[in-house]
mmCIF file of C-alpha atoms in Angstrom:
data_model
loop_
_atom_site.group_PDB
_atom_site.id
_atom_site.type_symbol
_atom_site.label_atom_id
_atom_site.label_comp_id
_atom_site.label_asym_id
_atom_site.label_seq_id
_atom_site.Cartn_x
_atom_site.Cartn_y
_atom_site.Cartn_z
ATOM 1 C CA MET A 1 -6.086 -46.932 -40.299
ATOM 2 C CA LYS A 2 -3.289 -46.120 -37.877
ATOM 3 C CA ALA A 3 -0.308 -43.785 -37.617
ATOM 4 C CA GLY A 4 2.924 -44.937 -35.981
ATOM 5 C CA ILE A 5 5.087 -42.662 -33.828
ATOM 6 C CA VAL A 6 8.750 -43.286 -34.673
ATOM 7 C CA GLY A 7 12.080 -41.754 -33.741
ATOM 8 C CA LEU A 8 15.364 -42.443 -31.993
ATOM 9 C CA PRO A 9 15.271 -43.484 -28.328
ATOM 10 C CA ASN A 10 14.625 -40.626 -25.885
ATOM 11 C CA VAL A 11 13.225 -38.022 -28.278
ATOM 12 C CA GLY A 12 9.802 -37.862 -26.596
ATOM 13 C CA LYS A 13 7.793 -40.532 -28.459
ATOM 14 C CA SER A 14 6.160 -42.182 -25.451
ATOM 15 C CA THR A 15 5.491 -38.835 -23.752
ATOM 16 C CA LEU A 16 3.791 -37.693 -26.965
ATOM 17 C CA PHE A 17 1.794 -40.925 -27.130
ATOM 18 C CA ASN A 18 0.647 -40.466 -23.528
ATOM 19 C CA CYS A 19 -0.263 -36.895 -24.345
ATOM 20 C CA LEU A 20 -2.325 -37.873 -27.374
ATOM 21 C CA SER A 21 -4.092 -40.901 -26.016
ATOM 22 C CA ASN A 22 -4.109 -40.271 -22.263
ATOM 23 C CA ALA A 23 -2.807 -43.838 -22.024
ATOM 24 C CA LYS A 24 0.104 -44.028 -19.632
ATOM 25 C CA ALA A 25 2.842 -45.671 -21.671
ATOM 26 C CA GLN A 26 6.021 -45.945 -19.656
ATOM 27 C CA SER A 27 8.370 -43.065 -20.433
ATOM 28 C CA ALA A 28 11.796 -42.907 -18.864
ATOM 29 C CA ASN A 29 15.244 -41.447 -19.392
ATOM 30 C CA PHE A 30 16.897 -44.427 -21.076
ATOM 31 C CA PRO A 31 16.798 -46.061 -24.515
ATOM 32 C CA PHE A 32 14.381 -48.899 -25.373
ATOM 33 C CA CYS A 33 11.940 -47.933 -22.693
ATOM 34 C CA THR A 34 9.153 -48.869 -25.107
ATOM 35 C CA ILE A 35 9.523 -52.436 -26.346
ATOM 36 C CA GLU A 36 6.040 -53.638 -27.271
ATOM 37 C CA PRO A 37 4.152 -51.053 -29.328
ATOM 38 C CA ASN A 38 1.429 -49.258 -27.383
ATOM 39 C CA ILE A 39 -1.792 -48.581 -29.293
ATOM 40 C CA GLY A 40 -4.118 -45.710 -28.405
ATOM 41 C CA VAL A 41 -7.467 -44.735 -29.925
ATOM 42 C CA VAL A 42 -7.440 -40.941 -30.071
ATOM 43 C CA ASN A 43 -10.439 -38.624 -30.459
ATOM 44 C CA VAL A 44 -10.142 -36.214 -33.400
ATOM 45 C CA PRO A 45 -10.857 -32.630 -32.212
ATOM 46 C CA ASP A 46 -13.599 -31.106 -34.392
ATOM 47 C CA GLU A 47 -15.391 -27.836 -33.655
ATOM 48 C CA ARG A 48 -18.166 -28.834 -36.091
ATOM 49 C CA LEU A 49 -19.202 -31.667 -33.786
ATOM 50 C CA GLU A 50 -19.561 -29.223 -30.888
ATOM 51 C CA LYS A 51 -21.720 -26.934 -33.035
ATOM 52 C CA LEU A 52 -23.999 -29.798 -34.079
ATOM 53 C CA GLU A 53 -24.335 -30.833 -30.436
ATOM 54 C CA GLU A 54 -25.373 -27.281 -29.572
ATOM 55 C CA LEU A 55 -28.052 -27.250 -32.311
ATOM 56 C CA VAL A 56 -29.441 -30.789 -31.890
ATOM 57 C CA ASN A 57 -28.986 -31.299 -28.118
ATOM 58 C CA PRO A 58 -28.593 -35.093 -28.424
ATOM 59 C CA GLU A 59 -28.400 -37.703 -25.671
ATOM 60 C CA ARG A 60 -24.787 -38.444 -26.545
ATOM 61 C CA VAL A 61 -21.962 -37.268 -28.811
ATOM 62 C CA LEU A 62 -19.317 -39.513 -30.368
ATOM 63 C CA PRO A 63 -16.233 -38.020 -32.081
ATOM 64 C CA ALA A 64 -14.203 -39.530 -34.912
ATOM 65 C CA THR A 65 -11.137 -41.480 -33.788
ATOM 66 C CA VAL A 66 -7.737 -42.430 -35.159
ATOM 67 C CA GLU A 67 -5.336 -45.135 -33.946
ATOM 68 C CA ILE A 68 -1.877 -44.020 -32.838
ATOM 69 C CA VAL A 69 0.899 -46.577 -32.263
ATOM 70 C CA ASP A 70 3.959 -45.864 -30.104
ATOM 71 C CA ILE A 71 6.813 -47.900 -31.588
ATOM 72 C CA ALA A 72 10.148 -48.770 -29.958
ATOM 73 C CA GLY A 73 13.080 -46.399 -30.571
ATOM 74 C CA LEU A 74 15.264 -47.276 -33.541
ATOM 75 C CA VAL A 75 19.072 -47.231 -33.631
ATOM 76 C CA LYS A 76 21.767 -47.511 -36.315
ATOM 77 C CA GLY A 77 21.926 -51.034 -37.676
ATOM 78 C CA ALA A 78 18.203 -51.718 -37.171
ATOM 79 C CA SER A 79 17.887 -52.884 -40.793
ATOM 80 C CA LYS A 80 20.420 -55.606 -39.900
ATOM 81 C CA GLY A 81 18.619 -56.522 -36.675
ATOM 82 C CA GLU A 82 20.534 -54.274 -34.235
ATOM 83 C CA GLY A 83 18.715 -53.272 -31.048
ATOM 84 C CA LEU A 84 15.037 -54.037 -31.554
ATOM 85 C CA GLY A 85 15.481 -53.552 -35.296
ATOM 86 C CA ASN A 86 13.464 -56.402 -36.781
ATOM 87 C CA GLN A 87 10.625 -55.880 -34.334
ATOM 88 C CA PHE A 88 10.621 -52.118 -34.970
ATOM 89 C CA LEU A 89 10.525 -52.580 -38.739
ATOM 90 C CA GLY A 90 7.740 -55.150 -38.463
ATOM 91 C CA ASN A 91 5.674 -52.809 -36.296
ATOM 92 C CA ILE A 92 6.145 -49.819 -38.577
ATOM 93 C CA ARG A 93 5.243 -51.875 -41.658
ATOM 94 C CA GLU A 94 1.804 -52.470 -40.120
ATOM 95 C CA THR A 95 1.017 -48.746 -39.867
ATOM 96 C CA ASP A 96 -0.467 -46.556 -42.626
ATOM 97 C CA ALA A 97 1.430 -43.325 -41.917
ATOM 98 C CA ILE A 98 4.459 -42.175 -39.915
ATOM 99 C CA LEU A 99 4.694 -39.484 -37.227
ATOM 100 C CA HIS A 100 8.462 -38.919 -37.050
ATOM 101 C CA VAL A 101 9.462 -37.248 -33.759
ATOM 102 C CA LEU A 102 12.682 -35.214 -33.806
ATOM 103 C CA ARG A 103 14.312 -33.768 -30.703
ATOM 104 C CA CYS A 104 14.691 -30.016 -31.208
ATOM 105 C CA PHE A 105 15.602 -28.846 -27.697
ATOM 106 C CA ASP A 106 18.675 -28.735 -25.448
ATOM 107 C CA ASN A 107 18.522 -30.294 -21.992
ATOM 108 C CA ASP A 108 21.612 -31.772 -20.325
ATOM 109 C CA ASN A 109 19.398 -33.792 -17.968
ATOM 110 C CA ILE A 110 17.884 -35.853 -20.790
ATOM 111 C CA ILE A 111 20.445 -38.051 -22.486
ATOM 112 C CA HIS A 112 20.619 -38.387 -26.265
ATOM 113 C CA VAL A 113 21.568 -41.748 -27.706
ATOM 114 C CA ASP A 114 24.229 -40.069 -29.909
ATOM 115 C CA GLY A 115 25.455 -37.661 -27.232
ATOM 116 C CA SER A 116 24.446 -34.387 -28.915
ATOM 117 C CA ILE A 117 21.387 -32.637 -30.369
ATOM 118 C CA ASP A 118 21.134 -32.739 -34.153
ATOM 119 C CA PRO A 119 17.631 -33.405 -35.564
ATOM 120 C CA ILE A 120 18.919 -33.663 -39.162
ATOM 121 C CA ARG A 121 21.390 -36.396 -38.212
ATOM 122 C CA ASP A 122 18.621 -38.145 -36.241
ATOM 123 C CA LYS A 123 16.265 -37.954 -39.213
ATOM 124 C CA GLU A 124 18.915 -39.353 -41.536
ATOM 125 C CA THR A 125 19.679 -42.210 -39.132
ATOM 126 C CA ILE A 126 16.085 -43.393 -39.297
ATOM 127 C CA ASP A 127 15.672 -42.641 -43.004
ATOM 128 C CA ILE A 128 18.767 -44.703 -43.850
ATOM 129 C CA GLU A 129 17.625 -47.704 -41.802
ATOM 130 C CA LEU A 130 14.168 -47.657 -43.407
ATOM 131 C CA GLN A 131 15.663 -47.159 -46.881
ATOM 132 C CA LEU A 132 18.074 -50.067 -46.372
ATOM 133 C CA LYS A 133 15.194 -52.344 -45.396
ATOM 134 C CA ASP A 134 13.201 -51.200 -48.445
ATOM 135 C CA LEU A 135 16.246 -51.724 -50.671
ATOM 136 C CA GLU A 136 16.491 -55.312 -49.452
ATOM 137 C CA THR A 137 12.790 -55.813 -50.323
ATOM 138 C CA ALA A 138 13.139 -54.101 -53.720
ATOM 139 C CA GLU A 139 16.205 -56.111 -54.749
ATOM 140 C CA LYS A 140 14.456 -59.415 -53.941
ATOM 141 C CA LYS A 141 11.427 -58.340 -55.953
ATOM 142 C CA LEU A 142 13.602 -57.143 -58.865
ATOM 143 C CA GLU A 143 15.348 -60.520 -59.028
ATOM 144 C CA LYS A 144 12.004 -62.329 -59.463
ATOM 145 C CA VAL A 145 10.640 -59.835 -62.003
ATOM 146 C CA LYS A 146 13.813 -59.942 -64.121
ATOM 147 C CA ARG A 147 13.362 -63.691 -64.634
ATOM 148 C CA ALA A 148 9.861 -63.128 -66.006
ATOM 149 C CA ALA A 149 11.004 -60.132 -68.089
ATOM 150 C CA ARG A 150 13.674 -62.237 -69.819
ATOM 151 C CA THR A 151 10.972 -64.526 -71.239
ATOM 152 C CA GLY A 152 9.609 -61.562 -73.196
ATOM 153 C CA ASP A 153 6.669 -60.849 -70.856
ATOM 154 C CA LYS A 154 5.830 -57.195 -71.678
ATOM 155 C CA GLU A 155 4.075 -56.570 -68.356
ATOM 156 C CA ALA A 156 7.039 -57.969 -66.420
ATOM 157 C CA GLN A 157 9.356 -55.686 -68.396
ATOM 158 C CA LYS A 158 7.308 -52.637 -67.367
ATOM 159 C CA GLU A 159 7.356 -53.818 -63.759
ATOM 160 C CA GLU A 160 11.122 -54.330 -63.959
ATOM 161 C CA THR A 161 11.555 -50.703 -65.120
ATOM 162 C CA ALA A 162 9.478 -49.410 -62.191
ATOM 163 C CA ILE A 163 11.259 -51.486 -59.550
ATOM 164 C CA GLN A 164 14.673 -50.621 -61.007
ATOM 165 C CA LYS A 165 13.779 -46.930 -60.500
ATOM 166 C CA VAL A 166 13.019 -47.717 -56.841
ATOM 167 C CA VAL A 167 16.312 -49.600 -56.363
ATOM 168 C CA THR A 168 18.290 -46.753 -57.967
ATOM 169 C CA GLY A 169 16.487 -44.148 -55.824
ATOM 170 C CA LEU A 170 16.995 -46.049 -52.575
ATOM 171 C CA GLU A 171 20.691 -46.563 -53.384
ATOM 172 C CA ALA A 172 20.887 -42.758 -53.651
ATOM 173 C CA SER A 173 19.210 -42.413 -50.208
ATOM 174 C CA ILE A 174 15.882 -41.243 -51.666
ATOM 175 C CA SER A 175 12.746 -42.562 -49.922
ATOM 176 C CA VAL A 176 10.231 -44.351 -52.158
ATOM 177 C CA ARG A 177 7.611 -41.620 -51.616
ATOM 178 C CA ALA A 178 9.994 -39.095 -53.250
ATOM 179 C CA ILE A 179 11.152 -41.245 -56.207
ATOM 180 C CA ASP A 180 10.028 -40.030 -59.632
ATOM 181 C CA LEU A 181 7.534 -42.705 -60.749
ATOM 182 C CA THR A 182 4.519 -42.454 -63.036
ATOM 183 C CA GLU A 183 1.041 -42.800 -61.532
ATOM 184 C CA ARG A 184 0.592 -46.108 -63.355
ATOM 185 C CA GLU A 185 3.909 -47.459 -62.032
ATOM 186 C CA ARG A 186 2.877 -46.614 -58.476
ATOM 187 C CA GLU A 187 -0.633 -48.004 -58.770
ATOM 188 C CA GLU A 188 0.174 -51.218 -60.626
ATOM 189 C CA TYR A 189 3.611 -52.227 -59.392
ATOM 190 C CA ILE A 190 4.774 -50.286 -56.322
ATOM 191 C CA ASN A 191 1.833 -49.722 -53.944
ATOM 192 C CA GLN A 192 1.159 -53.428 -53.291
ATOM 193 C CA ILE A 193 4.767 -53.994 -52.191
ATOM 194 C CA GLN A 194 4.089 -51.676 -49.209
ATOM 195 C CA PHE A 195 7.526 -50.120 -48.930
ATOM 196 C CA ILE A 196 8.092 -48.523 -45.520
ATOM 197 C CA THR A 197 9.476 -45.286 -46.994
ATOM 198 C CA ASP A 198 6.436 -44.969 -49.281
ATOM 199 C CA LYS A 199 4.204 -44.242 -46.283
ATOM 200 C CA PRO A 200 3.185 -40.587 -45.848
ATOM 201 C CA VAL A 201 5.155 -38.825 -43.091
ATOM 202 C CA LEU A 202 4.565 -35.936 -40.688
ATOM 203 C CA TYR A 203 7.575 -34.490 -38.843
ATOM 204 C CA VAL A 204 6.987 -33.550 -35.188
ATOM 205 C CA CYS A 205 9.621 -31.163 -33.826
ATOM 206 C CA ASN A 206 9.719 -31.621 -30.051
ATOM 207 C CA VAL A 207 10.783 -28.233 -28.622
ATOM 208 C CA ASP A 208 11.079 -26.491 -25.234
ATOM 209 C CA ASP A 209 8.473 -24.098 -23.746
ATOM 210 C CA GLU A 210 10.052 -20.968 -25.192
ATOM 211 C CA SER A 211 9.872 -22.355 -28.735
ATOM 212 C CA ALA A 212 6.324 -23.777 -28.604
ATOM 213 C CA ALA A 213 4.717 -20.895 -30.521
ATOM 214 C CA THR A 214 7.517 -19.823 -32.851
ATOM 215 C CA GLY A 215 9.913 -22.770 -33.247
ATOM 216 C CA ASN A 216 13.711 -22.397 -33.102
ATOM 217 C CA GLU A 217 16.887 -22.897 -35.143
ATOM 218 C CA TYR A 218 16.575 -26.680 -34.965
ATOM 219 C CA VAL A 219 13.045 -26.455 -36.392
ATOM 220 C CA ASP A 220 14.228 -24.155 -39.189
ATOM 221 C CA LYS A 221 16.865 -26.748 -40.139
ATOM 222 C CA VAL A 222 14.244 -29.512 -40.232
ATOM 223 C CA LYS A 223 11.940 -27.437 -42.459
ATOM 224 C CA GLU A 224 14.817 -26.757 -44.837
ATOM 225 C CA ALA A 225 15.833 -30.447 -44.888
ATOM 226 C CA VAL A 226 12.332 -31.728 -45.747
ATOM 227 C CA LYS A 227 11.178 -28.960 -48.115
ATOM 228 C CA ASN A 228 11.217 -31.322 -51.120
ATOM 229 C CA GLU A 229 9.392 -34.154 -49.352
ATOM 230 C CA ASP A 230 5.818 -32.837 -49.533
ATOM 231 C CA ALA A 231 5.629 -33.398 -45.767
ATOM 232 C CA GLU A 232 4.161 -31.213 -43.021
ATOM 233 C CA VAL A 233 6.281 -30.097 -40.059
ATOM 234 C CA ILE A 234 4.551 -29.519 -36.700
ATOM 235 C CA VAL A 235 6.123 -27.825 -33.669
ATOM 236 C CA LEU A 236 5.152 -29.279 -30.291
ATOM 237 C CA ALA A 237 6.482 -28.800 -26.754
ATOM 238 C CA VAL A 238 5.723 -32.407 -25.826
ATOM 239 C CA GLY A 239 6.731 -32.201 -22.138
ATOM 240 C CA THR A 240 4.686 -29.051 -21.631
ATOM 241 C CA GLU A 241 1.673 -30.554 -23.419
ATOM 242 C CA ALA A 242 1.906 -33.498 -21.014
ATOM 243 C CA ASP A 243 1.885 -31.064 -18.061
ATOM 244 C CA ILE A 244 -1.169 -29.270 -19.480
ATOM 245 C CA ASN A 245 -2.965 -32.620 -19.792
ATOM 246 C CA GLU A 246 -2.497 -33.180 -16.060
ATOM 247 C CA LEU A 247 -4.525 -30.050 -15.248
ATOM 248 C CA GLU A 248 -8.151 -30.876 -14.508
ATOM 249 C CA GLU A 249 -9.752 -27.447 -15.002
ATOM 250 C CA TYR A 250 -10.392 -26.204 -18.548
ATOM 251 C CA GLU A 251 -9.665 -22.602 -17.489
ATOM 252 C CA GLU A 252 -6.278 -23.609 -16.066
ATOM 253 C CA ARG A 253 -5.334 -25.380 -19.300
ATOM 254 C CA GLN A 254 -6.358 -22.338 -21.367
ATOM 255 C CA MET A 255 -4.288 -19.992 -19.167
ATOM 256 C CA PHE A 256 -1.280 -22.285 -19.550
ATOM 257 C CA LEU A 257 -1.698 -22.282 -23.340
ATOM 258 C CA GLU A 258 -2.049 -18.488 -23.460
ATOM 259 C CA ASP A 259 1.194 -18.140 -21.492
ATOM 260 C CA LEU A 260 2.878 -20.149 -24.258
ATOM 261 C CA GLY A 261 1.265 -18.004 -26.978
ATOM 262 C CA LEU A 262 -0.981 -20.863 -28.192
ATOM 263 C CA LYS A 263 -4.719 -20.858 -28.955
ATOM 264 C CA GLU A 264 -5.133 -24.618 -28.621
ATOM 265 C CA PRO A 265 -2.988 -27.587 -27.590
ATOM 266 C CA GLY A 266 -0.445 -28.516 -30.247
ATOM 267 C CA SER A 267 -1.589 -32.113 -29.792
ATOM 268 C CA ALA A 268 -5.036 -31.181 -31.217
ATOM 269 C CA LYS A 269 -3.401 -29.859 -34.378
ATOM 270 C CA LEU A 270 -1.208 -32.957 -34.560
ATOM 271 C CA ILE A 271 -4.196 -35.324 -34.340
ATOM 272 C CA ARG A 272 -6.038 -33.458 -37.097
ATOM 273 C CA SER A 273 -2.880 -33.531 -39.243
ATOM 274 C CA ALA A 274 -2.454 -37.292 -38.642
ATOM 275 C CA TYR A 275 -6.080 -37.813 -39.679
ATOM 276 C CA LYS A 276 -5.453 -35.876 -42.892
ATOM 277 C CA LEU A 277 -2.153 -37.717 -43.434
ATOM 278 C CA LEU A 278 -4.073 -41.008 -43.376
ATOM 279 C CA ASN A 279 -6.297 -39.574 -46.155
ATOM 280 C CA LEU A 280 -9.341 -39.683 -43.880
ATOM 281 C CA GLN A 281 -12.337 -37.381 -43.651
ATOM 282 C CA THR A 282 -15.483 -37.056 -41.538
ATOM 283 C CA TYR A 283 -19.196 -37.132 -42.171
ATOM 284 C CA PHE A 284 -21.852 -36.671 -39.490
ATOM 285 C CA THR A 285 -25.135 -38.197 -38.428
ATOM 286 C CA ALA A 286 -27.265 -35.909 -36.270
ATOM 287 C CA GLY A 287 -30.368 -36.932 -34.327
ATOM 288 C CA VAL A 288 -31.800 -36.551 -30.827
ATOM 289 C CA LYS A 289 -30.377 -39.922 -29.779
ATOM 290 C CA GLU A 290 -26.867 -39.250 -31.056
ATOM 291 C CA VAL A 291 -24.651 -36.801 -32.904
ATOM 292 C CA ARG A 292 -21.707 -38.705 -34.289
ATOM 293 C CA ALA A 293 -18.646 -38.180 -36.482
ATOM 294 C CA TRP A 294 -17.883 -41.103 -38.792
ATOM 295 C CA THR A 295 -14.466 -41.736 -40.335
ATOM 296 C CA ILE A 296 -14.154 -42.642 -44.019
ATOM 297 C CA PRO A 297 -11.344 -42.523 -46.600
ATOM 298 C CA VAL A 298 -11.390 -39.477 -48.890
ATOM 299 C CA GLY A 299 -13.231 -40.397 -52.114
ATOM 300 C CA SER A 300 -15.724 -42.810 -50.472
ATOM 301 C CA THR A 301 -19.113 -43.240 -52.136
ATOM 302 C CA ALA A 302 -22.387 -42.908 -50.228
ATOM 303 C CA PRO A 303 -22.865 -46.725 -49.931
ATOM 304 C CA GLN A 304 -19.296 -47.112 -48.636
ATOM 305 C CA ALA A 305 -19.932 -44.382 -46.056
ATOM 306 C CA ALA A 306 -23.148 -46.129 -45.026
ATOM 307 C CA GLY A 307 -21.226 -49.386 -44.613
ATOM 308 C CA VAL A 308 -19.102 -47.805 -41.878
ATOM 309 C CA ILE A 309 -22.262 -47.665 -39.729
ATOM 310 C CA HIS A 310 -23.347 -51.209 -40.600
ATOM 311 C CA THR A 311 -22.612 -53.569 -43.488
ATOM 312 C CA ASP A 312 -26.396 -53.982 -44.039
ATOM 313 C CA PHE A 313 -26.613 -50.239 -44.787
ATOM 314 C CA GLU A 314 -24.191 -50.711 -47.680
ATOM 315 C CA LYS A 315 -25.745 -53.950 -48.984
ATOM 316 C CA GLY A 316 -29.285 -52.572 -49.010
ATOM 317 C CA PHE A 317 -28.444 -48.957 -49.839
ATOM 318 C CA ILE A 318 -31.300 -47.072 -51.534
ATOM 319 C CA ARG A 319 -30.331 -43.408 -51.194
ATOM 320 C CA ALA A 320 -28.631 -40.861 -48.954
ATOM 321 C CA GLU A 321 -30.192 -37.641 -47.735
ATOM 322 C CA VAL A 322 -27.384 -35.096 -47.540
ATOM 323 C CA ILE A 323 -27.188 -31.705 -45.834
ATOM 324 C CA LYS A 324 -24.072 -29.591 -46.160
ATOM 325 C CA TYR A 325 -22.673 -28.727 -42.729
ATOM 326 C CA ASP A 326 -22.751 -24.959 -43.433
ATOM 327 C CA ASP A 327 -26.429 -25.195 -44.414
ATOM 328 C CA PHE A 328 -27.269 -27.135 -41.228
ATOM 329 C CA VAL A 329 -25.594 -24.444 -39.110
ATOM 330 C CA SER A 330 -27.046 -21.583 -41.155
ATOM 331 C CA PHE A 331 -30.660 -22.808 -40.939
ATOM 332 C CA GLY A 332 -30.326 -24.301 -37.454
ATOM 333 C CA SER A 333 -32.166 -27.604 -37.883
ATOM 334 C CA GLU A 334 -32.888 -30.421 -40.329
ATOM 335 C CA ALA A 335 -36.521 -29.338 -40.627
ATOM 336 C CA LYS A 336 -35.586 -25.782 -41.639
ATOM 337 C CA VAL A 337 -33.016 -27.085 -44.129
ATOM 338 C CA LYS A 338 -35.783 -29.164 -45.775
ATOM 339 C CA GLU A 339 -38.116 -26.149 -45.852
ATOM 340 C CA ALA A 340 -35.432 -24.152 -47.651
ATOM 341 C CA GLY A 341 -34.996 -26.912 -50.234
ATOM 342 C CA LYS A 342 -31.359 -27.480 -49.239
ATOM 343 C CA LEU A 343 -31.610 -31.223 -48.517
ATOM 344 C CA ALA A 344 -30.151 -33.239 -51.413
ATOM 345 C CA VAL A 345 -31.124 -36.829 -52.255
ATOM 346 C CA GLU A 346 -28.094 -38.703 -53.572
ATOM 347 C CA GLY A 347 -27.632 -42.150 -55.122
ATOM 348 C CA LYS A 348 -24.925 -44.818 -55.207
ATOM 349 C CA GLU A 349 -22.457 -42.743 -57.232
ATOM 350 C CA TYR A 350 -22.356 -39.791 -54.805
ATOM 351 C CA ILE A 351 -18.864 -39.039 -53.464
ATOM 352 C CA VAL A 352 -19.185 -38.016 -49.822
ATOM 353 C CA GLN A 353 -17.676 -34.640 -48.923
ATOM 354 C CA ASP A 354 -15.953 -33.799 -45.653
ATOM 355 C CA GLY A 355 -18.553 -32.390 -43.230
ATOM 356 C CA ASP A 356 -21.660 -33.801 -44.921
ATOM 357 C CA VAL A 357 -24.544 -34.454 -42.521
ATOM 358 C CA MET A 358 -26.137 -37.673 -43.795
ATOM 359 C CA HIS A 359 -29.151 -39.921 -43.320
ATOM 360 C CA PHE A 360 -29.318 -43.256 -45.156
ATOM 361 C CA ARG A 361 -32.323 -45.108 -46.543
ATOM 362 C CA PHE A 362 -31.753 -48.854 -46.993
ATOM 363 C CA ASN A 363 -33.625 -52.115 -47.408
ATOM 364 C CA VAL A 364 -32.262 -55.525 -46.493
#
């Protein structure tokens, strides 16, 4: 599961990517600096993991991770192949969620591809290009389905209705994720087409130092513009976060953050939000050899969660021993949890909850 960072050229995408992944993607003051997408595996900050480490004192600790992709800047006409359009659209299609970076700061030293700062215009530029590409896809699909519908195929007629709704919405500049479709229409006809504008989106407002804690007028405009999209808006001073990352001492980084009025790096909040956006959650295994956070989709069963460790665990699944994270912390150890009768034995139907501490029994 991976999230793609998108935006116009020069809005701070590669600097944000570097900040998140500590990979050093080239970032420079001219458009199309990023051509091939950079991929970074990013640790997901989780205070629960630190607490488990403190209680168990293992030999090693492994956090959950999420893949972040830095994609080339998009320009007007991308849907028709302008700039790196086709490549950009191909790269974004391969991601599962979108982190849309919008420039929300003034700085005459950093050029803007359109010559002025207007995050709403920038957002619309990208939205329109993605919608146009989706419209092209939807119209091709509609043409095929209509032929089947004309033969009297009832299922094809239902599919035609659903895809026609998508075409009409896209023609009105509405992204697929915001089009009024029934759950059945989405599940049976729309999801498998993998429309770009159906991917969940998180807006990242890149601001200056002074606006890192409170936002600014640009941010307010973005929040107003996306209020009907069911999308989160995060405020991040990307350049400043990059500077903080360069500091080696923890105390220095904390002082820097305090000066900005922040309790933690904005990048930590962004990573957690991206994780949630991808519909992911964490369960833990905790032993003296290793305390580890494992990533699973929300709604996973116990055997599916076991399969993330090893496919044999899923094939030969017998049962899962489950401790709620709060109980583990409250009682202080697995042994004390067992004594208190708080360890649950769950079967194949158990739906894993975020934060569960689990041990699997299997037989292959």
